C-alpha atoms as an extended CHARMM CRD file, in Angstrom:
* protein
*
       200  EXT
         1         1  MET       CA            -17.1680000000       -1.8300000000       -4.3640000000  PROA      1               0.0000000000
         2         2  ALA       CA            -14.7450000000       -1.1490000000       -6.7600000000  PROA      2               0.0000000000
         3         3  THR       CA            -12.7430000000       -2.4240000000       -9.8330000000  PROA      3               0.0000000000
         4         4  LEU       CA             -8.5940000000       -2.9840000000       -9.5890000000  PROA      4               0.0000000000
         5         5  SER       CA             -6.0310000000       -4.0220000000      -11.8320000000  PROA      5               0.0000000000
         6         6  LEU       CA             -3.9330000000       -6.7800000000      -10.3320000000  PROA      6               0.0000000000
         7         7  PHE       CA             -0.3100000000       -7.9880000000       -9.8840000000  PROA      7               0.0000000000
         8         8  PRO       CA             -0.0150000000      -11.5130000000       -8.6600000000  PROA      8               0.0000000000
         9         9  LEU       CA              2.8860000000      -12.4950000000       -7.2050000000  PROA      9               0.0000000000
        10        10  ASN       CA              4.7250000000      -15.3700000000       -5.2670000000  PROA      10              0.0000000000
        11        11  SER       CA              4.9040000000      -12.4740000000       -2.6260000000  PROA      11              0.0000000000
        12        12  VAL       CA              2.4850000000      -11.2460000000        0.1440000000  PROA      12              0.0000000000
        13        13  ILE       CA              2.6040000000       -7.7070000000        1.3460000000  PROA      13              0.0000000000
        14        14  PHE       CA              0.7650000000       -6.0430000000        4.0490000000  PROA      14              0.0000000000
        15        15  PRO       CA             -0.1500000000       -2.3120000000        4.5590000000  PROA      15              0.0000000000
        16        16  LYS       CA              2.7780000000       -0.2490000000        5.4520000000  PROA      16              0.0000000000
        17        17  GLY       CA              5.1440000000       -2.9120000000        3.7250000000  PROA      17              0.0000000000
        18        18  ARG       CA              7.1000000000       -2.0150000000        1.0690000000  PROA      18              0.0000000000
        19        19  ILE       CA              8.7880000000       -4.2090000000       -2.0900000000  PROA      19              0.0000000000
        20        20  SER       CA             11.0460000000       -3.3260000000       -5.0060000000  PROA      20              0.0000000000
        21        21  LEU       CA              9.6470000000       -4.7870000000       -8.1620000000  PROA      21              0.0000000000
        22        22  GLN       CA             11.2300000000       -5.2240000000      -11.8450000000  PROA      22              0.0000000000
        23        23  ILE       CA              8.9200000000       -4.3020000000      -14.3780000000  PROA      23              0.0000000000
        24        24  PHE       CA              9.4230000000       -6.3530000000      -17.9620000000  PROA      24              0.0000000000
        25        25  GLU       CA              6.3340000000       -7.1350000000      -18.8920000000  PROA      25              0.0000000000
        26        26  SER       CA              4.2280000000       -4.7880000000      -21.3330000000  PROA      26              0.0000000000
        27        27  ARG       CA              1.1640000000       -5.4110000000      -19.4470000000  PROA      27              0.0000000000
        28        28  TYR       CA              2.8610000000       -4.3030000000      -16.0130000000  PROA      28              0.0000000000
        29        29  VAL       CA              5.0310000000       -1.6450000000      -17.3870000000  PROA      29              0.0000000000
        30        30  ASP       CA              1.5150000000       -0.0760000000      -19.1700000000  PROA      30              0.0000000000
        31        31  LEU       CA             -0.1330000000       -0.0750000000      -15.5080000000  PROA      31              0.0000000000
        32        32  ILE       CA              2.8310000000        1.0210000000      -13.5710000000  PROA      32              0.0000000000
        33        33  ARG       CA              2.7230000000        4.0990000000      -16.0320000000  PROA      33              0.0000000000
        34        34  GLN       CA             -1.1340000000        4.5310000000      -15.5610000000  PROA      34              0.0000000000
        35        35  CYS       CA             -0.8220000000        4.5370000000      -11.8090000000  PROA      35              0.0000000000
        36        36  LEU       CA              1.7930000000        7.4300000000      -12.1820000000  PROA      36              0.0000000000
        37        37  ARG       CA             -0.1930000000        9.3690000000      -14.4240000000  PROA      37              0.0000000000
        38        38  GLN       CA             -3.3120000000        8.9490000000      -12.1500000000  PROA      38              0.0000000000
        39        39  GLN       CA             -1.3830000000        8.6670000000       -8.9840000000  PROA      39              0.0000000000
        40        40  THR       CA             -3.6730000000        5.5490000000       -8.1410000000  PROA      40              0.0000000000
        41        41  GLY       CA             -2.2060000000        2.1440000000       -7.1810000000  PROA      41              0.0000000000
        42        42  PHE       CA             -2.9580000000       -1.5420000000       -7.9230000000  PROA      42              0.0000000000
        43        43  GLY       CA             -3.6160000000       -4.7670000000       -6.1060000000  PROA      43              0.0000000000
        44        44  ILE       CA             -1.1140000000       -7.4150000000       -5.4360000000  PROA      44              0.0000000000
        45        45  VAL       CA             -2.2210000000      -10.8430000000       -4.6070000000  PROA      45              0.0000000000
        46        46  LEU       CA             -0.6810000000      -13.7950000000       -3.9940000000  PROA      46              0.0000000000
        47        47  ILE       CA             -0.4330000000      -16.5510000000       -6.7040000000  PROA      47              0.0000000000
        48        48  GLU       CA             -2.0390000000      -19.8830000000       -5.1160000000  PROA      48              0.0000000000
        49        49  GLU       CA             -1.1500000000      -21.8010000000       -8.6960000000  PROA      49              0.0000000000
        50        50  GLY       CA              0.5860000000      -20.5530000000      -11.5170000000  PROA      50              0.0000000000
        51        51  ASN       CA              3.5490000000      -18.3870000000      -12.5890000000  PROA      51              0.0000000000
        52        52  GLU       CA              4.3360000000      -14.8810000000      -12.3590000000  PROA      52              0.0000000000
        53        53  VAL       CA              5.2830000000      -14.2360000000      -16.2240000000  PROA      53              0.0000000000
        54        54  ALA       CA              2.1140000000      -14.9690000000      -18.1760000000  PROA      54              0.0000000000
        55        55  HSD       CA              2.2400000000      -17.7220000000      -20.9660000000  PROA      55              0.0000000000
        56        56  LYS       CA             -0.9450000000      -18.0340000000      -23.5070000000  PROA      56              0.0000000000
        57        57  GLY       CA             -3.3850000000      -20.3760000000      -22.2900000000  PROA      57              0.0000000000
        58        58  GLN       CA             -1.6150000000      -20.7270000000      -18.5130000000  PROA      58              0.0000000000
        59        59  LYS       CA             -3.7450000000      -21.5670000000      -15.5740000000  PROA      59              0.0000000000
        60        60  LEU       CA             -3.6270000000      -18.6490000000      -12.8250000000  PROA      60              0.0000000000
        61        61  ASP       CA             -5.3040000000      -19.0740000000       -9.8010000000  PROA      61              0.0000000000
        62        62  ILE       CA             -4.5370000000      -16.4590000000       -6.8920000000  PROA      62              0.0000000000
        63        63  HSD       CA             -5.6270000000      -15.6140000000       -3.3920000000  PROA      63              0.0000000000
        64        64  ARG       CA             -8.9540000000      -13.8090000000       -2.9760000000  PROA      64              0.0000000000
        65        65  VAL       CA             -7.6060000000      -11.3430000000       -0.1620000000  PROA      65              0.0000000000
        66        66  GLY       CA             -4.7200000000       -8.8990000000       -1.4000000000  PROA      66              0.0000000000
        67        67  THR       CA             -3.2460000000       -5.4160000000       -0.7250000000  PROA      67              0.0000000000
        68        68  TYR       CA             -3.7250000000       -2.0060000000       -2.6930000000  PROA      68              0.0000000000
        69        69  CYS       CA             -0.5030000000       -0.6550000000       -3.1510000000  PROA      69              0.0000000000
        70        70  GLU       CA              0.9570000000        2.5400000000       -4.2550000000  PROA      70              0.0000000000
        71        71  VAL       CA              4.6650000000        3.4500000000       -6.0200000000  PROA      71              0.0000000000
        72        72  VAL       CA              6.1720000000        5.3910000000       -3.7290000000  PROA      72              0.0000000000
        73        73  ASP       CA              9.5200000000        5.5050000000       -5.9510000000  PROA      73              0.0000000000
        74        74  TRP       CA             10.6970000000        4.1570000000       -9.4280000000  PROA      74              0.0000000000
        75        75  ASN       CA             13.9510000000        4.2320000000      -11.5150000000  PROA      75              0.0000000000
        76        76  GLU       CA             15.5540000000        2.7530000000      -14.8940000000  PROA      76              0.0000000000
        77        77  LEU       CA             17.4670000000       -0.1400000000      -13.6690000000  PROA      77              0.0000000000
        78        78  PRO       CA             21.1770000000       -0.5440000000      -15.1770000000  PROA      78              0.0000000000
        79        79  ASN       CA             19.6120000000       -3.3640000000      -17.3390000000  PROA      79              0.0000000000
        80        80  GLY       CA             17.2430000000       -0.7130000000      -18.5000000000  PROA      80              0.0000000000
        81        81  LEU       CA             14.1070000000       -2.1600000000      -17.1110000000  PROA      81              0.0000000000
        82        82  LEU       CA             11.6650000000       -0.4440000000      -15.0270000000  PROA      82              0.0000000000
        83        83  GLY       CA             12.2300000000       -0.4480000000      -11.3140000000  PROA      83              0.0000000000
        84        84  VAL       CA              9.4570000000        0.3130000000       -9.1250000000  PROA      84              0.0000000000
        85        85  THR       CA              9.2280000000        0.5700000000       -5.1410000000  PROA      85              0.0000000000
        86        86  VAL       CA              5.6230000000       -0.1800000000       -3.7480000000  PROA      86              0.0000000000
        87        87  GLU       CA              3.9950000000        0.2720000000       -0.5370000000  PROA      87              0.0000000000
        88        88  GLY       CA              0.9410000000       -1.3600000000        1.1300000000  PROA      88              0.0000000000
        89        89  LYS       CA             -2.1740000000        0.8420000000        2.0950000000  PROA      89              0.0000000000
        90        90  ARG       CA             -4.8880000000       -1.0230000000        2.6520000000  PROA      90              0.0000000000
        91        91  THR       CA             -6.2000000000       -4.9080000000        2.1120000000  PROA      91              0.0000000000
        92        92  PHE       CA             -9.2770000000       -5.9770000000        0.0030000000  PROA      92              0.0000000000
        93        93  SER       CA            -10.9280000000       -8.8720000000       -0.8910000000  PROA      93              0.0000000000
        94        94  ILE       CA            -12.0770000000      -10.2470000000       -4.2650000000  PROA      94              0.0000000000
        95        95  VAL       CA            -15.6290000000      -10.3920000000       -5.4710000000  PROA      95              0.0000000000
        96        96  GLU       CA            -14.6490000000      -11.6070000000       -9.0490000000  PROA      96              0.0000000000
        97        97  SER       CA            -11.7220000000      -11.4570000000      -11.1720000000  PROA      97              0.0000000000
        98        98  TRP       CA            -11.4160000000      -11.9660000000      -14.9250000000  PROA      98              0.0000000000
        99        99  ARG       CA             -8.5340000000      -11.5740000000      -17.7970000000  PROA      99              0.0000000000
       100       100  GLU       CA             -8.4470000000       -8.3570000000      -19.9160000000  PROA      100             0.0000000000
       101       101  LYS       CA             -7.1160000000       -9.0240000000      -23.6660000000  PROA      101             0.0000000000
       102       102  ASN       CA             -3.8180000000       -7.8100000000      -22.6620000000  PROA      102             0.0000000000
       103       103  ASN       CA             -3.6740000000      -10.7050000000      -20.2020000000  PROA      103             0.0000000000
       104       104  LEU       CA             -3.9320000000       -8.4700000000      -17.2650000000  PROA      104             0.0000000000
       105       105  CYS       CA             -5.9100000000       -9.6160000000      -14.0760000000  PROA      105             0.0000000000
       106       106  VAL       CA             -8.6730000000       -7.3110000000      -13.1050000000  PROA      106             0.0000000000
       107       107  ALA       CA            -10.9230000000       -7.7170000000      -10.3830000000  PROA      107             0.0000000000
       108       108  ASP       CA            -14.3510000000       -6.3240000000       -8.6060000000  PROA      108             0.0000000000
       109       109  ILE       CA            -13.0070000000       -5.8480000000       -4.9220000000  PROA      109             0.0000000000
       110       110  THR       CA            -14.3290000000       -4.5020000000       -1.6370000000  PROA      110             0.0000000000
       111       111  PHE       CA            -11.7270000000       -2.7740000000        0.8870000000  PROA      111             0.0000000000
       112       112  ARG       CA            -11.6290000000       -3.5520000000        4.1120000000  PROA      112             0.0000000000
       113       113  SER       CA            -11.6220000000       -0.4530000000        5.8810000000  PROA      113             0.0000000000
       114       114  ASP       CA            -10.9740000000       -1.5000000000        9.2640000000  PROA      114             0.0000000000
       115       115  ASP       CA             -7.5100000000       -2.9240000000        8.2180000000  PROA      115             0.0000000000
       116       116  SER       CA             -5.9010000000        0.0430000000        6.4930000000  PROA      116             0.0000000000
       117       117  VAL       CA             -3.1920000000        2.5760000000        7.0920000000  PROA      117             0.0000000000
       118       118  ASP       CA             -5.8780000000        5.2200000000        7.5840000000  PROA      118             0.0000000000
       119       119  ALA       CA             -7.6870000000        3.3320000000       10.0180000000  PROA      119             0.0000000000
       120       120  GLU       CA             -7.8470000000        4.3000000000       13.7030000000  PROA      120             0.0000000000
       121       121  PRO       CA             -4.1850000000        3.2280000000       15.2950000000  PROA      121             0.0000000000
       122       122  ILE       CA             -4.7000000000        0.9330000000       18.2330000000  PROA      122             0.0000000000
       123       123  GLU       CA             -1.9960000000        1.3880000000       21.3840000000  PROA      123             0.0000000000
       124       124  ILE       CA             -0.2040000000       -1.8530000000       22.0900000000  PROA      124             0.0000000000
       125       125  GLY       CA             -0.4910000000       -3.0800000000       25.3830000000  PROA      125             0.0000000000
       126       126  ASN       CA              2.6590000000       -4.1600000000       27.7890000000  PROA      126             0.0000000000
       127       127  GLU       CA              2.3360000000       -7.7360000000       26.9000000000  PROA      127             0.0000000000
       128       128  PHE       CA              3.0570000000       -6.9720000000       23.3570000000  PROA      128             0.0000000000
       129       129  GLN       CA              6.3820000000       -5.0310000000       23.8080000000  PROA      129             0.0000000000
       130       130  GLU       CA              8.9690000000       -8.0350000000       23.3090000000  PROA      130             0.0000000000
       131       131  TYR       CA              7.5640000000       -8.1300000000       19.8680000000  PROA      131             0.0000000000
       132       132  VAL       CA              7.9140000000       -4.1640000000       18.9430000000  PROA      132             0.0000000000
       133       133  GLU       CA             11.8100000000       -4.7200000000       20.7670000000  PROA      133             0.0000000000
       134       134  LEU       CA             11.7880000000       -7.9490000000       18.0320000000  PROA      134             0.0000000000
       135       135  LEU       CA             10.3370000000       -5.5680000000       15.2010000000  PROA      135             0.0000000000
       136       136  LYS       CA             12.6470000000       -2.9220000000       16.3270000000  PROA      136             0.0000000000
       137       137  GLY       CA             15.7830000000       -5.1320000000       15.5220000000  PROA      137             0.0000000000
       138       138  LEU       CA             14.2600000000       -6.5550000000       12.0730000000  PROA      138             0.0000000000
       139       139  SER       CA             13.6020000000       -3.1390000000       10.7840000000  PROA      139             0.0000000000
       140       140  SER       CA             17.3640000000       -1.6800000000       11.8860000000  PROA      140             0.0000000000
       141       141  HSD       CA             18.7530000000       -4.7690000000        9.0380000000  PROA      141             0.0000000000
       142       142  PRO       CA             20.2200000000       -2.9940000000        6.1930000000  PROA      142             0.0000000000
       143       143  MET       CA             18.3480000000       -4.1690000000        3.7720000000  PROA      143             0.0000000000
       144       144  VAL       CA             15.0140000000       -2.9550000000        5.6210000000  PROA      144             0.0000000000
       145       145  GLU       CA             16.3100000000        0.6900000000        6.2490000000  PROA      145             0.0000000000
       146       146  ASP       CA             17.1650000000        0.7470000000        2.7440000000  PROA      146             0.0000000000
       147       147  LEU       CA             12.8980000000        0.4720000000        2.1550000000  PROA      147             0.0000000000
       148       148  ASN       CA             12.5680000000        3.3320000000        4.0750000000  PROA      148             0.0000000000
       149       149  ILE       CA              9.5310000000        2.0400000000        6.0610000000  PROA      149             0.0000000000
       150       150  GLU       CA              7.7910000000        4.2480000000        8.8110000000  PROA      150             0.0000000000
       151       151  ILE       CA              7.0080000000        2.4520000000       11.7150000000  PROA      151             0.0000000000
       152       152  SER       CA              4.7520000000        3.3680000000       14.6160000000  PROA      152             0.0000000000
       153       153  PHE       CA              5.7540000000        1.2970000000       17.1000000000  PROA      153             0.0000000000
       154       154  GLU       CA              2.9020000000        2.4110000000       19.5390000000  PROA      154             0.0000000000
       155       155  ASN       CA              0.2950000000        1.3710000000       17.0130000000  PROA      155             0.0000000000
       156       156  LEU       CA             -0.5660000000       -2.5480000000       17.2470000000  PROA      156             0.0000000000
       157       157  ARG       CA             -2.0820000000       -2.3800000000       13.4070000000  PROA      157             0.0000000000
       158       158  GLU       CA              1.2190000000       -1.7700000000       12.4750000000  PROA      158             0.0000000000
       159       159  VAL       CA              3.4990000000       -3.7880000000       14.4900000000  PROA      159             0.0000000000
       160       160  ALA       CA              1.6160000000       -6.5870000000       13.4680000000  PROA      160             0.0000000000
       161       161  TRP       CA              1.6760000000       -5.6030000000       10.0080000000  PROA      161             0.0000000000
       162       162  CYS       CA              5.3200000000       -5.4060000000        9.6460000000  PROA      162             0.0000000000
       163       163  LEU       CA              6.1590000000       -8.4250000000       11.8980000000  PROA      163             0.0000000000
       164       164  ALA       CA              4.4500000000      -10.3470000000        9.1080000000  PROA      164             0.0000000000
       165       165  GLU       CA              6.0190000000       -8.4340000000        6.4940000000  PROA      165             0.0000000000
       166       166  LEU       CA              9.6770000000       -8.9310000000        8.0120000000  PROA      166             0.0000000000
       167       167  LEU       CA              9.6370000000      -12.3810000000        9.8920000000  PROA      167             0.0000000000
       168       168  PRO       CA             11.0450000000      -15.2730000000        7.9340000000  PROA      168             0.0000000000
       169       169  ILE       CA              7.8950000000      -17.3420000000        7.6020000000  PROA      169             0.0000000000
       170       170  ASN       CA              6.5190000000      -18.6110000000        4.4300000000  PROA      170             0.0000000000
       171       171  ASN       CA              4.0350000000      -17.5350000000        1.8390000000  PROA      171             0.0000000000
       172       172  LYS       CA              0.8090000000      -19.5150000000        2.9800000000  PROA      172             0.0000000000
       173       173  GLU       CA              1.5940000000      -18.6240000000        6.4010000000  PROA      173             0.0000000000
       174       174  LYS       CA              1.8140000000      -14.8750000000        5.9020000000  PROA      174             0.0000000000
       175       175  GLN       CA             -1.2590000000      -15.1050000000        3.2680000000  PROA      175             0.0000000000
       176       176  ALA       CA             -3.1410000000      -16.7290000000        6.3800000000  PROA      176             0.0000000000
       177       177  ILE       CA             -2.3190000000      -14.0860000000        8.4950000000  PROA      177             0.0000000000
       178       178  LEU       CA             -2.9390000000      -11.0980000000        5.7180000000  PROA      178             0.0000000000
       179       179  GLU       CA             -6.5440000000      -12.4820000000        5.7590000000  PROA      179             0.0000000000
       180       180  ILE       CA             -7.0360000000      -11.8310000000        9.8250000000  PROA      180             0.0000000000
       181       181  ARG       CA             -9.4100000000       -8.8210000000       10.1040000000  PROA      181             0.0000000000
       182       182  ASP       CA             -8.7820000000       -8.5470000000       13.7940000000  PROA      182             0.0000000000
       183       183  PRO       CA             -5.1180000000       -6.8280000000       14.5100000000  PROA      183             0.0000000000
       184       184  ILE       CA             -5.0400000000       -8.6550000000       18.5630000000  PROA      184             0.0000000000
       185       185  THR       CA             -6.1750000000      -12.0620000000       16.5880000000  PROA      185             0.0000000000
       186       186  ARG       CA             -3.1870000000      -11.3820000000       13.8880000000  PROA      186             0.0000000000
       187       187  LEU       CA             -0.5090000000      -10.3160000000       15.9120000000  PROA      187             0.0000000000
       188       188  GLU       CA             -1.5480000000      -13.4110000000       18.5770000000  PROA      188             0.0000000000
       189       189  GLN       CA             -1.2280000000      -15.8920000000       15.2890000000  PROA      189             0.0000000000
       190       190  ILE       CA              2.4190000000      -13.9640000000       14.7700000000  PROA      190             0.0000000000
       191       191  GLU       CA              3.1000000000      -15.3160000000       18.2640000000  PROA      191             0.0000000000
       192       192  LEU       CA              2.1010000000      -19.0220000000       17.4270000000  PROA      192             0.0000000000
       193       193  TYR       CA              4.9200000000      -18.5180000000       14.5670000000  PROA      193             0.0000000000
       194       194  ILE       CA              7.2280000000      -17.1730000000       16.4680000000  PROA      194             0.0000000000
       195       195  ALA       CA              7.0450000000      -20.0720000000       19.2700000000  PROA      195             0.0000000000
       196       196  ALA       CA              7.1440000000      -22.2420000000       16.4680000000  PROA      196             0.0000000000
       197       197  MET       CA             10.3600000000      -20.9150000000       15.1740000000  PROA      197             0.0000000000
       198       198  ASN       CA             12.0180000000      -20.5550000000       18.7140000000  PROA      198             0.0000000000
       199       199  GLN       CA             11.3320000000      -24.4020000000       19.1660000000  PROA      199             0.0000000000
       200       200  GLN       CA             12.9800000000      -25.3040000000       15.7570000000  PROA      200             0.0000000000
C-alpha cells in the first residue's frame, strides 16, 4: 500500500495517455512543484459528484480507481498560469481517502501492477487488427500528435488504453473501461462502444 496525492478531475486518463492541465489553485501548484522536485507523480481520479475547483464545505465524491501520472512537460502559459502535460503510468485502487488542511485530496492506494506501462506486453491478435488501424487514424489527428503519445501498436494493452483515451465516449463509459483489469476484456468492451457508435 502507498499514500498518494490526488488530483480529482472531470476527465479520465489511462496509462500511456496524456492530458494538458492549467494549474491555478495553490494546493496544486505546490503539488506540481513537489512532484518536479522529487521526480514523483500523483493520482488523477474522476469526480463522481462535486467540482474541480474547491469551495469550503463542498462535497467531493471521487471514483475508487484512478491513474498514477507523472509530469512530462511544463511551461508558463500566456496568462501567467502554470501549464503541465502529464502522462498516465499505471492504475490504482483507493483504499481510503481524505483531505489535508490545504484541501488537497490524499489517499492510501494499492497499485494494480498488471495494469501498468511496465507490465509484460501482450501481442495483439489478428481479430483486433481493425482496431489497430482505427487507433492509427485517431493518433494522426493534429491535436493528438501535439501530445507526442508513443504507442506500441503490437501491444494489446496499449491499444486498449489508447483507444479508450481517444475515442469520443463519455467519462462514465471511460471510467467503466478503466476499472476493467483484464486487457482483452477491456478491448472487448471498447468493441461494444464502437459498435454502438456505428449504429447511431
